[in-house]
Tab-separated table of C-alpha atoms and ligand atoms in Angstrom:
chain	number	residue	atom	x	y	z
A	30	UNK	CA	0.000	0.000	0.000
A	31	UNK	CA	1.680	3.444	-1.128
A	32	UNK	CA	1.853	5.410	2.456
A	33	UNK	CA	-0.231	8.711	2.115
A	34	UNK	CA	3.197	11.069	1.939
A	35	UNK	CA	4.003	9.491	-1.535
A	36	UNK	CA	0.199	9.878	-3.500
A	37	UNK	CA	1.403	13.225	-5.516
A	38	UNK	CA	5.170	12.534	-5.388
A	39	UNK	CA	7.293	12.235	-8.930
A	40	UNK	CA	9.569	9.606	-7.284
A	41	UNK	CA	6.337	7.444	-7.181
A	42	UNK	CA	6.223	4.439	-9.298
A	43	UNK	CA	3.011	4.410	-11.743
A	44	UNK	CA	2.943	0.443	-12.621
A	45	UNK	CA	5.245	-2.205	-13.128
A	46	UNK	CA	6.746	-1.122	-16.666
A	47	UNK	CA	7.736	2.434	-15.032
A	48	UNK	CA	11.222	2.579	-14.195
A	49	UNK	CA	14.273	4.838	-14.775
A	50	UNK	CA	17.334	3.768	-16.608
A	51	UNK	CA	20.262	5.948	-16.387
A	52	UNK	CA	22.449	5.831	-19.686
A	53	UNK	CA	26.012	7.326	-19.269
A	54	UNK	CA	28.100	7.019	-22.386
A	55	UNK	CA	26.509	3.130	-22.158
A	56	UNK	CA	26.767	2.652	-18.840
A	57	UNK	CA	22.952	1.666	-17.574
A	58	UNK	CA	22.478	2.095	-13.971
A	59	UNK	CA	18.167	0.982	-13.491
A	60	UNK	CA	15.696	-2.034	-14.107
A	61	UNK	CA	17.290	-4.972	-16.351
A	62	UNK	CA	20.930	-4.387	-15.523
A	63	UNK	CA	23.711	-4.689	-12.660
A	64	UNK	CA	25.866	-2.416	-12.241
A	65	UNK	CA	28.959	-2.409	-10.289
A	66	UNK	CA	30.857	0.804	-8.267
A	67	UNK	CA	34.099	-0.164	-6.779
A	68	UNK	CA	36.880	2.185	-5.325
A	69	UNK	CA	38.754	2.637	-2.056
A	70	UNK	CA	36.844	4.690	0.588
A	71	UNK	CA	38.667	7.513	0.043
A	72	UNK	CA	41.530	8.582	-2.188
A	73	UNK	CA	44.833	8.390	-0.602
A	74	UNK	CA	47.389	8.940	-3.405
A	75	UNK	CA	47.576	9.366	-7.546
A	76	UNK	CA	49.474	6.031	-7.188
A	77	UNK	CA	46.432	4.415	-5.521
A	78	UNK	CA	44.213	5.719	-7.291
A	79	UNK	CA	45.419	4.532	-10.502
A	80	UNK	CA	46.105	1.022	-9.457
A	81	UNK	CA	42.735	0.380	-8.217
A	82	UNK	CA	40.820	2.122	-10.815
A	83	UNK	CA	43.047	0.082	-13.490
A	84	UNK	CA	42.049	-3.167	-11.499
A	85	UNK	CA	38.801	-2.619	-10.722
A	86	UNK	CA	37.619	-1.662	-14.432
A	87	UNK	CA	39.700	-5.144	-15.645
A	88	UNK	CA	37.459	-7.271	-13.308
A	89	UNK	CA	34.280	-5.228	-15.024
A	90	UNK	CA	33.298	-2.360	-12.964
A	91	UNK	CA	31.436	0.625	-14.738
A	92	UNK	CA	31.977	3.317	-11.855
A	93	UNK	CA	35.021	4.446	-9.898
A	94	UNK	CA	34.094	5.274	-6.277
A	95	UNK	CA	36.635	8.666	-5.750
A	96	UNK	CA	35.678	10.154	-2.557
A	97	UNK	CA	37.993	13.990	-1.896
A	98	UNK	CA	35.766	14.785	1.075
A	99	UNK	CA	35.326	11.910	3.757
A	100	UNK	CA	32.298	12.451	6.059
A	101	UNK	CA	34.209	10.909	9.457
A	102	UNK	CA	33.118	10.427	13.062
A	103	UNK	CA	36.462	12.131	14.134
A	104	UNK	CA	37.685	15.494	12.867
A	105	UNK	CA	41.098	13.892	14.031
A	106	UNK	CA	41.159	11.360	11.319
A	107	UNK	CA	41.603	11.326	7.429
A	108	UNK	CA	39.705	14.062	5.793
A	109	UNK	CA	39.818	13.143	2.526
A	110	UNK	CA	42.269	15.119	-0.982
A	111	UNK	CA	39.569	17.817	-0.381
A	112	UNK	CA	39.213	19.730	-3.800
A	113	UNK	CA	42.871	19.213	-4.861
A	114	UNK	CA	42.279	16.045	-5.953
A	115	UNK	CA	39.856	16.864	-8.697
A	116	UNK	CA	43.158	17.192	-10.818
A	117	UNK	CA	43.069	13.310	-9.640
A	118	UNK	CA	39.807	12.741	-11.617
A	119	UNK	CA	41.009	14.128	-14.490
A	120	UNK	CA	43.816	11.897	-14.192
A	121	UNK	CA	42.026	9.233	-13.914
A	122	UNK	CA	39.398	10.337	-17.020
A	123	UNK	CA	42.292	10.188	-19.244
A	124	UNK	CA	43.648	6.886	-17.827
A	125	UNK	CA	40.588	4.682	-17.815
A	126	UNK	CA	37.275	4.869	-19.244
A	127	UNK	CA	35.365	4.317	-16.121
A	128	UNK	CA	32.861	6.621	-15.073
A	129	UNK	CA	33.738	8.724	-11.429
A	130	UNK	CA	31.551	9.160	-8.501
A	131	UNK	CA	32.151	11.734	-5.936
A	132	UNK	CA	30.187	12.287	-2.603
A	133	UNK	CA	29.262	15.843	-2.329
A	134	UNK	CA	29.822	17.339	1.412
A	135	UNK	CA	29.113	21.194	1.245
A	136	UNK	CA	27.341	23.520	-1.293
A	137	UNK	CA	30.382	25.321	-1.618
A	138	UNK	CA	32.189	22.473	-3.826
A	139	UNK	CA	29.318	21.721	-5.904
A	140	UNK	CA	30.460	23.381	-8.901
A	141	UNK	CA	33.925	21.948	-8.754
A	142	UNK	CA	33.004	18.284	-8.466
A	143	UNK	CA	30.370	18.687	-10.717
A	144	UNK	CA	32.901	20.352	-13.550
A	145	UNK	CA	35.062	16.725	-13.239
A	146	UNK	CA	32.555	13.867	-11.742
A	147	UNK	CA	30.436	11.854	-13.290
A	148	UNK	CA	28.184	10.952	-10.624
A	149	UNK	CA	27.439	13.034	-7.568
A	150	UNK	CA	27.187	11.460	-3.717
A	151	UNK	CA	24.668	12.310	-1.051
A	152	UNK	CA	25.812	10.174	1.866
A	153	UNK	CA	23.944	9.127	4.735
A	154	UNK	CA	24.449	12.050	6.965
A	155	UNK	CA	23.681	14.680	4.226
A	156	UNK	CA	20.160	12.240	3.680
A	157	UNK	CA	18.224	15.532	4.889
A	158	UNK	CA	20.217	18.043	4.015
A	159	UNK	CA	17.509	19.973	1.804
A	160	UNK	CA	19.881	22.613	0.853
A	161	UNK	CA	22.334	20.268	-0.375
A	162	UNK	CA	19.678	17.473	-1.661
A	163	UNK	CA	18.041	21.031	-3.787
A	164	UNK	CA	21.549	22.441	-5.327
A	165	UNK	CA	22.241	19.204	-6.111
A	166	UNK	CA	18.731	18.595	-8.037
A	167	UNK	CA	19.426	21.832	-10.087
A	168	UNK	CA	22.876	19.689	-12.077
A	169	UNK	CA	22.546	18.257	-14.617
A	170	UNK	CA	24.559	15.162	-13.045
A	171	UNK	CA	23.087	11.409	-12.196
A	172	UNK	CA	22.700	11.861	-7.760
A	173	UNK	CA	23.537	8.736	-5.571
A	174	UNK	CA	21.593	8.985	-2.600
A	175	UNK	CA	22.041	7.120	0.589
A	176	UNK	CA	19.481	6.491	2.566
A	177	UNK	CA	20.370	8.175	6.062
A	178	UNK	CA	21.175	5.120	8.800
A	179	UNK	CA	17.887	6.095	11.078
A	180	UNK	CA	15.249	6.802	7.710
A	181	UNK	CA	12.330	5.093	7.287
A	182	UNK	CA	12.088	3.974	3.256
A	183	UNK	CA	9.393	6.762	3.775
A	184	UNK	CA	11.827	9.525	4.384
A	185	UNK	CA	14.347	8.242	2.210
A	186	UNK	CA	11.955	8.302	-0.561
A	187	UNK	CA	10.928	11.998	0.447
A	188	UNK	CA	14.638	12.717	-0.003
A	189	UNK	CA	14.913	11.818	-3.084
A	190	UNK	CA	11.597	13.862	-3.977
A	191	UNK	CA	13.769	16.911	-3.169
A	192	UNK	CA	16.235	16.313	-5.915
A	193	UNK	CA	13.203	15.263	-8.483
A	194	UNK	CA	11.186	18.643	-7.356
A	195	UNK	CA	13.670	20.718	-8.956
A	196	UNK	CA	14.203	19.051	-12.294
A	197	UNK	CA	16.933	16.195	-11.519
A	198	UNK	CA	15.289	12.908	-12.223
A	199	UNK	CA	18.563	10.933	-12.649
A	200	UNK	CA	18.730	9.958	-9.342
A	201	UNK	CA	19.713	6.656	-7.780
A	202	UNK	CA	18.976	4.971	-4.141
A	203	UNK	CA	21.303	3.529	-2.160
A	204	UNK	CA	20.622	1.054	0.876
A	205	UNK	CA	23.254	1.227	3.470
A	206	UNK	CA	22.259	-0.394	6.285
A	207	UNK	CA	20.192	0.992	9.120
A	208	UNK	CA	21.036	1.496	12.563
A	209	UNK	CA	19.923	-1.268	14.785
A	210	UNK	CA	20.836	-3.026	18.144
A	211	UNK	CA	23.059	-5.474	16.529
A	212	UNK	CA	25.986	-4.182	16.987
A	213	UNK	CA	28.314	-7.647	15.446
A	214	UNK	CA	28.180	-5.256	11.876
A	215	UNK	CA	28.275	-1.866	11.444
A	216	UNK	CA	25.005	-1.200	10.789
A	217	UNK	CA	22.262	-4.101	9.910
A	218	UNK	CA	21.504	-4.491	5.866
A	219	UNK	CA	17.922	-4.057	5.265
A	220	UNK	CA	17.769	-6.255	2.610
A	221	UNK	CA	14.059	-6.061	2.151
A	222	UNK	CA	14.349	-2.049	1.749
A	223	UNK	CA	15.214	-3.257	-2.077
A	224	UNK	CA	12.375	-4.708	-3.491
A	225	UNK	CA	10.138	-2.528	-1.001
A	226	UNK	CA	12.084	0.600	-2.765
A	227	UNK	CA	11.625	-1.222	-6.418
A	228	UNK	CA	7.703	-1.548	-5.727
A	229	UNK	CA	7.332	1.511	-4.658
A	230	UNK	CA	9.310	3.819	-7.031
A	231	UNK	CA	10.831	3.814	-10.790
A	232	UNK	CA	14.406	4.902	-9.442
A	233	UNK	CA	17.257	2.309	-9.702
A	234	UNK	CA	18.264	0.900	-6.236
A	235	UNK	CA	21.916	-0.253	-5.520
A	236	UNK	CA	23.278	-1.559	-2.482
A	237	UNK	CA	26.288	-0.356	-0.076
A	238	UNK	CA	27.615	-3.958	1.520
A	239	UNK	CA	30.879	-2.087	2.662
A	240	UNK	CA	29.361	-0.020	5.425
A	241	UNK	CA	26.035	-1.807	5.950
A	242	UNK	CA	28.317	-4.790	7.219
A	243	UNK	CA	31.755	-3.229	8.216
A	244	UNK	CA	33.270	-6.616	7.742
A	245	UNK	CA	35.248	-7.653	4.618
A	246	UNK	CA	34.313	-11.052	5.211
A	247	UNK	CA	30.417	-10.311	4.768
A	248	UNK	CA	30.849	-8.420	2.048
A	249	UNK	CA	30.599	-10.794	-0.974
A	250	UNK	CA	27.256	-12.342	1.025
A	251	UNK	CA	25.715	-8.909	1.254
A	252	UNK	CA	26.505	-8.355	-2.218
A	253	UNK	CA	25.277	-11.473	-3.368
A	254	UNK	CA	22.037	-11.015	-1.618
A	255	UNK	CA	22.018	-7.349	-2.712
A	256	UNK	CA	21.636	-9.093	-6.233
A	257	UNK	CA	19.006	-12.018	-5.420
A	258	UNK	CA	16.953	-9.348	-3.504
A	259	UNK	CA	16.889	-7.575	-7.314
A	260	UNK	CA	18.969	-4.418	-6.252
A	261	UNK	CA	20.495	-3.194	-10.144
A	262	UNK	CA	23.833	-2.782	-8.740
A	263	UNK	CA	26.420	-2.553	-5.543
A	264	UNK	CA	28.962	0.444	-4.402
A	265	UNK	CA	31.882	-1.573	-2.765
A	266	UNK	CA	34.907	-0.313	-0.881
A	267	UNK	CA	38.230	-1.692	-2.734
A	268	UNK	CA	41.599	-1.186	-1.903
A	269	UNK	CA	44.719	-2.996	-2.817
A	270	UNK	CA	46.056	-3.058	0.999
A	271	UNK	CA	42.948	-2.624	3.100
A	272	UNK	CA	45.442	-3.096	6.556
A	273	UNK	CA	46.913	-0.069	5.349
A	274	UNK	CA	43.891	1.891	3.796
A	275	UNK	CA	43.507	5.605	5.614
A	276	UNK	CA	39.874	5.085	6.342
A	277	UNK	CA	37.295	1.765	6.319
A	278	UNK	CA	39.699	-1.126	5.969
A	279	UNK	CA	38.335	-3.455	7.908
A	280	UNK	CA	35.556	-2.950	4.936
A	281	UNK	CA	37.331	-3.163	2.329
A	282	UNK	CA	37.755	-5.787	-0.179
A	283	UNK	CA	41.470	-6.697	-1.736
A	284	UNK	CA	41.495	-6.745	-5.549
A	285	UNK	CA	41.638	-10.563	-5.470
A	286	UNK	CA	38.875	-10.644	-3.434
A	287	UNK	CA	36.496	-8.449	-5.646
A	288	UNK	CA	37.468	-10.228	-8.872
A	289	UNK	CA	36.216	-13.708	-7.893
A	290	UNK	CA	33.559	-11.648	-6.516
A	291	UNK	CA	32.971	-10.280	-9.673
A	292	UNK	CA	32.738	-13.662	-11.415
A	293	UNK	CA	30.476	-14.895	-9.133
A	294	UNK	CA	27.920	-11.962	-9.532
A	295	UNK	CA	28.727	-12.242	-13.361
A	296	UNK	CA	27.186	-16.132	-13.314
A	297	UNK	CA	24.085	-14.941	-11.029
A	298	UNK	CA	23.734	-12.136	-12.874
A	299	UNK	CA	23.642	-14.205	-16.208
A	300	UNK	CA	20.910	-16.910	-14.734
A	301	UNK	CA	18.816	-14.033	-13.256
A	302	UNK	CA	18.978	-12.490	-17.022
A	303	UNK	CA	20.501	-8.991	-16.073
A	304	UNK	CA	21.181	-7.163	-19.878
A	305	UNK	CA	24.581	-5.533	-18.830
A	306	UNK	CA	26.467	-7.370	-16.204
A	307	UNK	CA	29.980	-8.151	-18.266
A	308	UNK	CA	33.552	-8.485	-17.168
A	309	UNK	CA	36.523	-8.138	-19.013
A	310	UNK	CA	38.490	-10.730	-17.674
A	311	UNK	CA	40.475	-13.611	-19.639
B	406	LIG	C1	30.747	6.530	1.800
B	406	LIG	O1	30.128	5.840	0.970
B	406	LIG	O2	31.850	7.017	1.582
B	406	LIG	C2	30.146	6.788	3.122
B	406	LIG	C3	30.687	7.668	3.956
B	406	LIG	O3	29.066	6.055	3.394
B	406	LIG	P1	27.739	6.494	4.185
B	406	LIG	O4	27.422	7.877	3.720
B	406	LIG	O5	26.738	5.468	3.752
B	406	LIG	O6	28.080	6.392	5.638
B	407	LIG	MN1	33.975	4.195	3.766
């Protein structure tokens, strides 16, 4: 049953044929395909940033995850590049052809991370920011939103109405894991927030297994599920040396790791008929 908030919204899914597909330069990101987002938590180096992109588009990732601005519980620990590292996404334009994701903190770097990325972040804190969700409704750029850790899939979907309400319909949900009173993971994936969000809107719905678990060793289960549930594609933290990563390593997946994940997904992907799911392995 639609809840009464969502009657006259745009984010609202008409019938079962109504859904959003987000082409970028042949990337599909919506209904019918899988796609896969894959990067370190943050960037840490041009050297880093190179070798993981370079390995993560070989195993058959679309997106490059390229967080400048980190969102951490501490102001004592890594920041993030901050906006001298968009010279790093041009880098890494001209060295790959993967698409780049950024998470947006502030307003005041919207135009700077919007004249390099891709894709533009919302993250989980900045769920109800309406400033932020508003400016970044008015680019012209596909918006990741994740869904805040204490939102109802009411709220979360009211989020998203923000960006739609001023002209942005390329927009793109992103479960996270909620806040619970298990505390053995991070936070607890709410697996059934997928096909609840696919009933009740057209937007694409991806899943987050990196910080709804907080445990490399759940990740490729979360991800797995992620798929089964009917998500159309995962953001995963990958690093190359997740002991040493600056933020999220015990999250993170090692590039051997994420390819035979990404073999795996290809064969479920294949049996559940997903149009797009491809690696470029040998
Ligand atoms: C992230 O994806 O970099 C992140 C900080 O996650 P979240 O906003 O979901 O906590
Ligand atoms: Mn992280």
């Amino acid at each position: 049953m639609l809840m009464n908030r969502l009657r006259e919204t745009k984010v609202k899914k008409i019938n079962s044929d109504h859904n959003t597909v987000i082409d970028l330069n042949d990337v599909h990101i919506g209904e019918g395909y899988f796609t896969v987002i894959a990067g370190p938590c943050a960037l840490e180096s041009e050297e880093l940033a190179i070798t993981t992109a370079t390995a993560v588009e070989h195993a058959g990732a679309k997106v490059f995850r390229c967080s400048l601005f980190k969102p951490r519980t501490s102001p004592y620990t890594y920041q993030g590049y901050g906006l001298n590292g968009v010279k790093l996404l041009k880098l890494l334009h001209s060295e790959t052809n993967l698409l780049l994701e950024t998470e947006v903190l502030s307003t005041d770097h919207l135009d700077a991370l919007a004249s390099e990325a891709d894709i533009l972040r919302v993250g989980s804190r900045n769920m109800d920011n309406y400033e932020l969700l508003k400016a970044v409704g008015k680019t012209n750029k596909p918006i990741i939103l994740k869904r805040n850790m204490s939102a109802t899939i009411e709220e979360f979907l009211l989020a998203a109405e923000y960006i739609l309400s001023v002209g942005n319909n390329s927009v793109i949900l992103c479960e996270r894991g909620i806040r619970t009173f298990e505390n053995y993971t991070r936070n607890t994936l709410d697996i059934l927030a997928v096909p609840a969000l696919k009933e009740l809107t057209h937007l694409p719905v991806i899943v987050d297994p990196s910080h709804s678990t907080g445990k490399s060793s759940l990740v490729p289960a979360a991800s797995k599920a992620a798929l089964a549930a009917g998500a159309d594609g995962l953001m995963i933290e990958v690093h190359p040396d997740p002991p040493n990563s600056f933020s999220d390593g015990q999250q993170s997946i090692d590039i051997p790791t994420f390819d035979k994940l990404m073999k795996d997904l290809s064969e479920m992907a294949n049996l559940l008929g997903k149009k797009s799911f491809s690696t470029v392995l040998n």
